[in-house]
CSV table of C-alpha atoms in Angstrom, one decimal:
chain,number,residue,atom,x,y,z
N,111,MET,CA,-30.7,19.9,-48.6
N,112,HIS,CA,-27.9,21.6,-50.5
N,113,ASN,CA,-29.0,25.3,-51.6
N,114,ASP,CA,-32.6,24.6,-50.6
N,115,ASN,CA,-33.2,28.3,-49.4
N,116,LEU,CA,-32.5,29.6,-52.9
N,117,LEU,CA,-34.4,26.8,-54.6
N,118,SER,CA,-37.4,27.3,-52.5
N,119,ASN,CA,-37.7,30.9,-53.6
N,120,THR,CA,-37.2,30.8,-57.2
N,121,HIS,CA,-39.2,29.3,-60.1
N,122,PRO,CA,-37.8,26.5,-62.2
N,123,VAL,CA,-37.1,27.5,-65.8
N,124,ALA,CA,-39.7,24.9,-66.9
N,125,PRO,CA,-41.6,21.8,-65.7
N,126,LEU,CA,-39.0,19.0,-65.1
N,127,GLY,CA,-38.8,15.8,-67.0
N,128,LEU,CA,-36.5,13.0,-66.5
N,129,VAL,CA,-35.7,10.6,-69.3
N,130,PRO,CA,-33.6,7.8,-67.9
N,131,MET,CA,-32.5,5.4,-70.8
N,132,LYS,CA,-32.9,1.7,-70.1
N,133,SER,CA,-29.2,1.7,-69.4
N,134,CYS,CA,-29.6,4.1,-66.7
N,135,GLU,CA,-32.9,3.1,-65.1
N,136,GLY,CA,-31.8,2.3,-61.6
N,137,LEU,CA,-30.0,5.7,-61.2
N,138,GLY,CA,-32.9,7.5,-62.8
N,139,ASN,CA,-35.5,6.0,-60.4
N,140,GLU,CA,-33.5,6.8,-57.4
N,141,ALA,CA,-32.9,10.3,-58.5
N,142,ASN,CA,-36.7,10.8,-59.3
N,143,ASP,CA,-37.5,9.7,-55.7
N,144,PHE,CA,-35.0,12.3,-54.3
N,145,LEU,CA,-36.6,14.9,-56.5
N,146,LEU,CA,-40.0,14.2,-55.6
N,147,SER,CA,-39.3,14.3,-51.9
N,148,TRP,CA,-37.5,17.7,-52.1
N,149,ARG,CA,-39.9,19.5,-54.7
N,150,SER,CA,-43.1,18.3,-53.0
N,151,GLU,CA,-42.1,20.8,-50.1
N,152,ARG,CA,-41.7,23.7,-52.5
N,153,PRO,CA,-44.9,25.4,-53.7
N,154,LEU,CA,-43.3,26.9,-56.7
N,155,ASP,CA,-41.9,23.5,-57.8
N,156,ARG,CA,-45.2,21.8,-57.3
N,157,GLU,CA,-47.1,24.3,-59.4
N,158,ALA,CA,-44.5,24.1,-62.2
N,159,ASP,CA,-44.3,20.3,-62.3
N,160,THR,CA,-48.0,19.6,-62.4
N,161,VAL,CA,-48.0,20.7,-65.9
N,162,ASN,CA,-46.1,17.5,-66.4
N,163,GLY,CA,-48.8,14.8,-66.8
N,164,SER,CA,-46.6,12.1,-65.3
N,165,PHE,CA,-46.1,14.0,-62.0
N,166,LYS,CA,-49.7,13.3,-61.0
N,167,ASP,CA,-48.6,9.7,-61.0
N,168,ASN,CA,-46.0,10.7,-58.4
N,169,SER,CA,-43.2,10.7,-60.9
N,170,LEU,CA,-41.2,13.0,-62.9
N,171,ILE,CA,-40.1,10.3,-65.3
N,172,ILE,CA,-41.2,10.9,-69.1
N,173,LYS,CA,-42.0,7.6,-70.8
N,174,ALA,CA,-39.8,6.9,-73.7
N,175,ASP,CA,-38.6,3.8,-75.6
N,176,THR,CA,-35.8,3.1,-78.2
N,177,PRO,CA,-37.2,-0.1,-80.0
N,178,ARG,CA,-35.3,-1.9,-82.6
N,179,PHE,CA,-36.4,-3.6,-85.9
N,180,GLY,CA,-35.6,-7.0,-87.0
N,181,SER,CA,-32.7,-5.7,-89.1
N,182,GLY,CA,-31.0,-4.1,-85.9
N,183,GLU,CA,-31.9,-0.6,-86.8
N,184,GLY,CA,-33.7,1.5,-84.2
N,185,LYS,CA,-35.9,4.5,-83.5
N,186,GLY,CA,-36.7,6.8,-80.5
N,187,MET,CA,-40.1,7.6,-79.4
N,188,PHE,CA,-41.9,9.3,-76.6
N,189,LEU,CA,-45.0,7.9,-75.1
N,190,GLN,CA,-46.3,11.1,-73.6
N,191,SER,CA,-46.1,14.9,-74.3
N,192,VAL,CA,-42.7,16.6,-73.9
N,193,ARG,CA,-43.8,20.1,-74.9
N,194,GLY,CA,-42.4,23.0,-72.7
N,195,LEU,CA,-40.4,20.5,-70.5
N,196,ASP,CA,-36.9,20.9,-69.2
N,197,LEU,CA,-35.6,17.4,-70.2
N,198,PHE,CA,-32.8,15.6,-68.6
N,199,ILE,CA,-31.8,12.6,-70.6
N,200,MET,CA,-29.6,10.1,-68.7
N,201,SER,CA,-27.6,7.4,-70.3
N,202,ASP,CA,-24.8,4.9,-69.2
N,203,VAL,CA,-22.9,4.3,-72.4
N,204,THR,CA,-20.9,1.5,-70.9
N,205,ASN,CA,-23.8,-0.7,-70.0
N,206,TYR,CA,-23.1,-3.9,-71.9
N,207,SER,CA,-25.8,-5.9,-70.2
N,208,MET,CA,-28.6,-4.7,-72.6
N,209,THR,CA,-29.1,-6.9,-75.8
N,210,TYR,CA,-31.0,-6.5,-79.0
N,211,LYS,CA,-31.7,-8.9,-81.9
N,212,LEU,CA,-30.0,-8.5,-85.3
N,213,CYS,CA,-31.4,-11.0,-87.8
N,214,GLY,CA,-32.2,-13.6,-85.0
N,215,ILE,CA,-28.8,-13.0,-83.2
N,216,GLN,CA,-28.4,-11.5,-79.7
N,217,ASN,CA,-26.1,-8.6,-79.6
N,218,HIS,CA,-24.9,-6.8,-76.6
N,219,TYR,CA,-25.1,-2.9,-76.6
N,220,SER,CA,-21.7,-1.1,-77.4
N,221,PRO,CA,-21.3,2.5,-76.4
N,222,ASP,CA,-21.9,3.4,-80.1
N,223,ASP,CA,-25.4,1.9,-79.7
N,224,HIS,CA,-26.1,3.9,-76.7
N,225,PHE,CA,-25.1,7.1,-78.2
N,226,GLN,CA,-27.2,6.6,-81.3
N,227,ASP,CA,-30.3,5.9,-78.8
N,228,ILE,CA,-29.5,9.3,-77.1
N,229,LYS,CA,-29.7,11.0,-80.4
N,230,ARG,CA,-32.8,9.3,-81.2
N,231,ILE,CA,-34.5,10.5,-78.2
N,232,ILE,CA,-33.3,13.9,-78.7
N,233,ALA,CA,-34.5,14.0,-82.3
N,234,ALA,CA,-37.9,12.5,-80.9
N,235,ALA,CA,-38.3,15.6,-78.8
N,236,ALA,CA,-38.3,17.4,-82.3
N,237,GLY,CA,-38.0,21.1,-80.9
N,238,LYS,CA,-40.9,20.6,-78.6
N,239,ALA,CA,-39.1,20.6,-75.2
N,240,HIS,CA,-38.2,23.9,-73.6
N,241,ARG,CA,-34.5,22.6,-73.0
N,242,ILE,CA,-32.6,19.6,-73.5
N,243,ASN,CA,-29.8,18.4,-71.0
N,244,VAL,CA,-27.9,15.2,-71.4
N,245,ILE,CA,-26.4,13.5,-68.3
N,246,MET,CA,-23.8,11.1,-69.5
N,247,PRO,CA,-21.9,9.8,-66.6
N,248,PHE,CA,-19.0,8.2,-68.5
N,249,LEU,CA,-18.5,10.6,-71.3
N,250,TYR,CA,-18.8,8.8,-74.7
N,251,GLU,CA,-15.3,8.4,-76.4
N,252,SER,CA,-13.7,10.2,-73.6
N,253,ARG,CA,-10.7,8.0,-74.1
N,254,GLN,CA,-10.3,9.1,-77.6
N,255,HIS,CA,-9.9,12.8,-76.7
N,256,ARG,CA,-6.9,13.8,-78.5
N,257,ARG,CA,-5.1,13.0,-81.7
N,258,SER,CA,-1.8,11.4,-82.1
N,259,GLY,CA,-1.0,11.0,-85.7
N,260,ARG,CA,-3.7,10.1,-88.3
N,261,GLU,CA,-6.7,9.3,-86.1
N,262,SER,CA,-10.2,10.4,-85.3
N,263,LEU,CA,-11.3,12.8,-82.6
N,264,ASP,CA,-14.4,11.0,-81.6
N,265,CYS,CA,-15.2,12.7,-78.3
N,266,ALA,CA,-15.1,16.3,-79.8
N,267,ASN,CA,-17.0,15.0,-82.7
N,268,ALA,CA,-19.7,13.5,-80.4
N,269,LEU,CA,-20.0,16.7,-78.4
N,270,GLN,CA,-20.4,18.8,-81.6
N,271,GLU,CA,-23.0,16.5,-82.8
N,272,LEU,CA,-25.1,16.8,-79.5
N,273,VAL,CA,-25.2,20.6,-79.4
N,274,SER,CA,-25.9,20.8,-83.1
N,275,MET,CA,-29.0,18.6,-82.3
N,276,GLY,CA,-30.1,21.4,-79.7
N,277,VAL,CA,-28.7,20.2,-76.4
N,278,ASP,CA,-28.0,23.0,-74.0
N,279,ASN,CA,-26.1,21.2,-71.3
N,280,ILE,CA,-23.9,18.1,-71.1
N,281,ILE,CA,-23.1,16.8,-67.7
N,282,THR,CA,-20.6,14.1,-67.1
N,283,PHE,CA,-18.3,12.9,-64.2
N,284,ASP,CA,-14.6,12.8,-64.1
N,285,ALA,CA,-14.1,13.4,-67.7
N,286,HIS,CA,-10.8,11.6,-68.8
N,287,ASP,CA,-9.5,15.0,-70.0
N,288,PRO,CA,-11.8,18.1,-69.3
N,289,ARG,CA,-10.2,20.1,-72.1
N,290,VAL,CA,-12.3,18.3,-74.5
N,291,GLN,CA,-15.0,20.8,-73.6
N,292,ASN,CA,-13.0,23.2,-75.8
N,293,ALA,CA,-14.8,21.5,-78.8
N,294,ILE,CA,-18.0,23.1,-77.7
N,295,PRO,CA,-17.0,26.5,-76.0
N,296,LEU,CA,-20.2,28.3,-76.2
N,297,HIS,CA,-22.3,25.5,-74.6
N,298,GLY,CA,-22.9,24.2,-71.1
N,299,PHE,CA,-20.4,21.5,-70.1
N,300,GLU,CA,-19.8,20.3,-66.6
N,301,THR,CA,-17.4,17.5,-65.5
N,302,VAL,CA,-18.3,16.7,-61.9
N,303,PRO,CA,-15.9,15.2,-59.4
N,304,ALA,CA,-16.9,12.1,-57.2
N,305,SER,CA,-14.1,13.1,-54.6
N,306,TYR,CA,-16.7,13.7,-51.7
N,307,GLN,CA,-18.4,10.3,-52.3
N,308,PHE,CA,-15.1,8.6,-52.3
N,309,ILE,CA,-14.0,9.9,-48.9
N,310,LYS,CA,-17.7,9.6,-47.5
N,311,ASN,CA,-18.0,6.0,-48.4
N,312,ILE,CA,-14.4,5.0,-47.4
N,313,LEU,CA,-14.8,6.5,-43.9
N,314,ARG,CA,-18.2,4.7,-43.5
N,315,ASN,CA,-16.5,1.2,-44.1
N,316,VAL,CA,-13.1,1.5,-42.5
N,317,ASP,CA,-13.0,2.3,-38.9
N,318,ASP,CA,-9.2,2.8,-38.3
N,319,LEU,CA,-7.9,5.4,-40.8
N,320,GLN,CA,-5.6,8.0,-39.5
N,321,ILE,CA,-6.0,10.9,-41.9
N,322,ASP,CA,-2.6,12.8,-41.5
N,323,ASN,CA,0.7,13.2,-43.2
N,324,ASP,CA,2.3,10.2,-41.3
N,325,HIS,CA,-0.3,7.6,-42.0
N,326,LEU,CA,-2.0,8.6,-45.4
N,327,MET,CA,-0.8,9.4,-48.9
N,328,ILE,CA,-2.5,10.0,-52.2
N,329,VAL,CA,-0.9,8.5,-55.3
N,330,SER,CA,-1.7,9.1,-59.0
N,331,PRO,CA,-1.2,5.8,-61.1
N,332,ASP,CA,-0.1,8.1,-64.1
N,333,GLU,CA,0.3,11.7,-65.1
N,334,GLY,CA,-3.1,12.0,-66.5
N,335,ALA,CA,-4.7,11.4,-63.0
N,336,THR,CA,-2.4,14.0,-61.2
N,337,GLN,CA,-5.0,16.7,-60.8
N,338,ARG,CA,-7.4,14.4,-59.2
N,339,ALA,CA,-4.9,13.2,-56.7
N,340,VAL,CA,-3.5,16.6,-56.0
N,341,TYR,CA,-7.1,18.0,-55.2
N,342,ILE,CA,-7.8,15.2,-52.6
N,343,ALA,CA,-4.2,15.3,-51.1
N,344,SER,CA,-4.8,19.1,-50.6
N,345,VAL,CA,-8.1,18.9,-49.0
N,346,LEU,CA,-7.0,16.1,-46.7
N,347,GLY,CA,-3.6,17.8,-45.8
N,348,VAL,CA,-1.5,14.8,-46.9
N,349,ASP,CA,1.5,14.1,-49.3
N,350,MET,CA,0.8,12.8,-52.8
N,351,GLY,CA,3.1,10.9,-55.2
N,352,MET,CA,2.6,9.9,-58.9
N,353,PHE,CA,3.7,7.1,-61.1
N,354,TYR,CA,4.5,7.6,-64.7
N,355,LYS,CA,4.3,4.8,-67.4
N,356,ARG,CA,7.3,3.9,-69.3
N,357,ARG,CA,6.2,2.5,-72.6
N,358,ASP,CA,7.6,0.4,-75.5
N,359,TYR,CA,7.1,3.0,-78.4
N,360,SER,CA,8.6,0.4,-81.0
N,361,ARG,CA,5.3,-1.7,-80.9
N,362,ILE,CA,1.6,-1.5,-80.5
N,363,VAL,CA,-0.5,-4.2,-78.7
N,364,ASP,CA,-4.3,-4.0,-78.5
N,365,GLY,CA,-4.1,-0.3,-80.1
N,366,ARG,CA,-1.6,1.1,-77.6
N,367,ASN,CA,2.1,1.0,-76.7
N,368,PRO,CA,2.7,-1.6,-74.1
N,369,ILE,CA,3.8,-0.4,-70.7
N,370,VAL,CA,7.5,-1.6,-69.8
N,371,ALA,CA,7.5,-0.2,-66.1
N,372,HIS,CA,5.9,2.1,-63.6
N,373,GLU,CA,8.2,4.7,-62.1
N,374,PHE,CA,7.3,6.4,-58.9
N,375,LEU,CA,8.0,10.1,-58.0
N,376,GLY,CA,7.2,11.1,-54.3
N,377,SER,CA,8.1,10.7,-50.8
N,378,SER,CA,8.4,7.5,-48.8
N,379,VAL,CA,5.2,5.4,-48.6
N,380,GLU,CA,6.5,2.9,-46.1
N,381,GLY,CA,4.0,2.1,-43.4
N,382,LYS,CA,1.4,4.4,-44.8
N,383,ASP,CA,-2.2,3.7,-46.1
N,384,VAL,CA,-2.4,4.8,-49.8
N,385,PHE,CA,-5.3,5.9,-52.0
N,386,VAL,CA,-4.5,5.2,-55.6
N,387,VAL,CA,-7.0,7.5,-57.6
N,388,ASP,CA,-8.0,7.4,-61.1
N,389,ASP,CA,-11.0,8.2,-63.4
N,390,MET,CA,-11.5,4.5,-64.4
N,391,ILE,CA,-10.5,0.9,-64.0
N,392,SER,CA,-10.8,-0.8,-67.4
N,393,SER,CA,-9.0,-4.2,-67.2
N,394,GLY,CA,-7.3,-3.2,-63.9
N,395,GLU,CA,-3.8,-4.4,-65.0
N,396,SER,CA,-2.3,-0.8,-64.5
N,397,MET,CA,-3.9,-0.4,-61.1
N,398,ILE,CA,-2.7,-3.8,-59.9
N,399,ASP,CA,0.8,-3.1,-61.2
N,400,VAL,CA,0.9,0.3,-59.3
N,401,ALA,CA,-0.4,-1.5,-56.1
N,402,THR,CA,2.3,-4.1,-56.5
N,403,GLU,CA,4.8,-1.5,-56.9
N,404,LEU,CA,3.8,0.3,-53.8
N,405,LYS,CA,3.8,-2.8,-51.8
N,406,LYS,CA,7.4,-3.3,-52.8
N,407,ARG,CA,8.0,0.1,-51.3
N,408,LYS,CA,6.4,-1.2,-48.1
N,409,ALA,CA,3.0,0.6,-48.2
N,410,ARG,CA,0.6,-0.6,-45.6
N,411,ARG,CA,-3.0,-0.8,-47.0
N,412,ILE,CA,-3.7,0.2,-50.7
N,413,PHE,CA,-7.1,1.5,-51.7
N,414,VAL,CA,-7.8,1.4,-55.3
N,415,ILE,CA,-10.2,4.3,-56.2
N,416,ALA,CA,-11.9,5.1,-59.6
N,417,THR,CA,-15.0,6.7,-60.8
N,418,PHE,CA,-15.9,4.1,-63.3
N,419,GLY,CA,-15.4,0.5,-62.5
N,420,LEU,CA,-15.6,-1.3,-65.9
N,421,PHE,CA,-13.6,-4.6,-65.0
N,422,THR,CA,-13.5,-5.6,-68.7
N,423,ASN,CA,-11.4,-8.6,-67.8
N,424,GLY,CA,-13.5,-9.6,-65.0
N,425,MET,CA,-12.7,-9.8,-61.2
N,426,ALA,CA,-10.3,-12.7,-61.0
N,427,ALA,CA,-7.1,-10.5,-61.1
N,428,PHE,CA,-8.5,-8.3,-58.2
N,429,ASP,CA,-9.5,-11.4,-56.3
N,430,LYS,CA,-5.8,-12.6,-56.5
N,431,ALA,CA,-4.4,-9.2,-55.6
N,432,VAL,CA,-6.6,-8.9,-52.6
N,433,SER,CA,-6.0,-12.6,-51.4
N,434,ASP,CA,-2.1,-11.8,-51.9
N,435,GLY,CA,-2.4,-8.8,-49.7
N,436,ILE,CA,-1.6,-6.3,-52.4
N,437,ILE,CA,-5.0,-4.6,-52.7
N,438,TYR,CA,-7.1,-3.8,-49.5
N,439,ARG,CA,-10.1,-2.2,-50.8
N,440,VAL,CA,-11.6,-1.3,-54.3
N,441,VAL,CA,-13.9,1.7,-54.5
N,442,THR,CA,-15.9,2.7,-57.5
N,443,THR,CA,-19.3,4.4,-58.1
N,444,ASN,CA,-22.6,3.1,-59.4
N,445,LEU,CA,-22.4,5.6,-62.5
N,446,THR,CA,-21.6,2.5,-64.6
N,447,TYR,CA,-23.3,-0.9,-64.8
N,448,GLN,CA,-22.2,-3.2,-61.8
N,449,LYS,CA,-22.5,-7.0,-62.0
N,450,LYS,CA,-23.9,-9.0,-59.1
N,451,GLU,CA,-20.4,-10.6,-58.7
N,452,LEU,CA,-18.7,-7.3,-58.1
N,453,LEU,CA,-21.4,-6.1,-55.5
N,454,ASP,CA,-20.9,-9.4,-53.8
N,455,ARG,CA,-17.2,-8.9,-53.2
N,456,ASP,CA,-16.5,-8.0,-49.4
N,457,TYR,CA,-13.5,-5.8,-50.5
N,458,TYR,CA,-15.7,-3.8,-52.7
N,459,ILE,CA,-17.0,-0.3,-51.8
N,460,SER,CA,-19.7,1.1,-54.0
N,461,CYS,CA,-20.4,4.9,-53.8
N,462,ASP,CA,-24.1,5.7,-54.7
N,463,MET,CA,-24.1,8.8,-56.9
N,464,ALA,CA,-28.2,9.2,-57.2
N,465,LYS,CA,-28.5,12.0,-54.9
N,466,TYR,CA,-25.7,14.0,-56.2
N,467,ILE,CA,-27.3,13.6,-59.7
N,468,ALA,CA,-30.6,14.7,-58.3
N,469,LEU,CA,-29.0,17.8,-56.7
N,470,ILE,CA,-27.5,18.6,-60.2
N,471,ILE,CA,-30.7,18.3,-61.9
N,472,ASP,CA,-32.5,20.3,-59.4
N,473,THR,CA,-30.1,23.2,-59.4
N,474,LEU,CA,-29.9,23.3,-63.2
N,475,ASN,CA,-33.7,23.2,-63.4
N,476,HIS,CA,-33.8,26.5,-61.4
N,477,ASP,CA,-30.9,28.0,-63.3
N,478,ALA,CA,-29.0,28.3,-59.9
N,479,SER,CA,-25.3,28.4,-59.5
N,480,MET,CA,-23.6,24.9,-59.4
N,481,SER,CA,-20.1,26.2,-57.8
N,482,ASP,CA,-20.9,24.6,-54.5
N,483,LEU,CA,-21.6,21.3,-56.2
N,484,LEU,CA,-18.5,21.2,-58.3
N,485,ASN,CA,-16.1,22.1,-55.4
N,486,PRO,CA,-16.8,19.6,-52.5
N,487,TYR,CA,-14.0,21.1,-50.1
N,488,ASP,CA,-16.3,22.0,-47.3
N,489,ARG,CA,-18.3,18.7,-47.5
N,490,ILE,CA,-15.2,16.7,-47.3
N,491,ASN,CA,-13.8,18.6,-44.5
N,492,LYS,CA,-17.1,18.3,-42.5
N,493,VAL,CA,-17.2,14.5,-42.9
N,494,VAL,CA,-13.5,14.2,-42.1
N,495,SER,CA,-13.9,16.1,-39.0
N,496,LYS,CA,-16.9,14.1,-37.8
N,497,TYR,CA,-14.9,10.9,-38.5
N,498,ARG,CA,-12.1,12.2,-36.4
N,499,LYS,CA,-14.4,13.0,-33.7
N,500,SER,CA,-16.2,9.7,-33.6
N,501,HIS,CA,-12.9,7.6,-33.8
C-alpha cells in the first residue's frame, strides 16, 4: 500500500472516526473496508482505534443521523461518543436521489440541503472531537467561485463558514477553480486530481490504444479545463489542444450567456484518438458540441472524461451521440450519485475512487505528507508502461 512503511511506524494523531452522510454511504462503506484491512496489520493503529467503540464491531464508521421534522427543518445527531476522535465527514452534495417530507410533500435534496446537514453534524460534535475534516468530493457551490457584477460569492462564503465552525481540513476533488482556497488561506484545503484513475480505467477497458503523439491527443473543452489537459498530455507525452467558447453577451439564457460557437486551437486531430477532459459533465451539451466539432476535423475515437458526471438532462443526448459515432466512451467517477441507467450503458466507464479516499484519510490521520497522492505522475507512468508491455 502507498506510504505503508511510514504509516506503520508513526502514531495516528487521534483514533479515527468516519462519518459518511447518507448521500455518501456507498463510498464511506468501501473506504471503511480498505482502512480496516490496512490498519489491522499495524499495531499502533489498532491500539489507537480501539478507543473508538465502533471499531470493536469491525468498523470505523461513527453512527450519525440528520432527521427532519414535519416542517422540513432538520437536526444533526451522533448516536455514539465522538470525544477525542479524528473525524472525517463525507458528503456528496449532488446526490439528488435523497428525499424528505415537507408538510406531506416529498422533496428531493438540493446541494443546499446537504450543506446544511454537514454543518448540523459539525455542530453536533460540539467541540468534543479532536479534529474535524470534511471530504466533499464535489465542492459545494464551486461553480459560483468568482464574482462578475453584483452577485454572491457562495463558494468562498461556504468555505469560511466551515472553518469558522472548527473544520481543520477540507478535501475535494478537481475543484472547478482551485484558487477559491484563497478564501481560507490559513486552513487546510486540498483539491485532489482523478487523472490516474481515468488513465487506469480507460486502459483496463480499451485494448487497442496507442499512447503516442501520432495516435492520441488530449483536448480541453474550454479555457477553464486547460490545466487538467496540459497535465495529462505532459505525463503521457502527447499533444494537447483546446476549445474556447464564443458567447453571445447580449443576452442571458438559464443564468448564463449562450454559446455561439466552439473555436479550436491546436494541431491536427485527424486519425487520432482524443481524450476530452473536464471537471464535470452537467447537461452534457457542451461536451457533445466539442465532440461534434472534433469529428468534423476527422478525429478517430472520442473519449469524454470528467470527474463528476451529473447528467442533469438524462442520457438520451449521449445515447444518440454514441449511436451516431460521435462519442466512443464516457468516463466519470463514482464521486457523485450514479443512476442505474448510467451504469448499465455499455459505453460508460466508471472509475472507483473509494481506495483513493481511504488513502487520503489514512495519510491525514497520521499527519503524513500527501505530496505523492496529489501528484500521480509515477503511478500513471507505471500503469502506461505495463499496458504497453502487455499490448
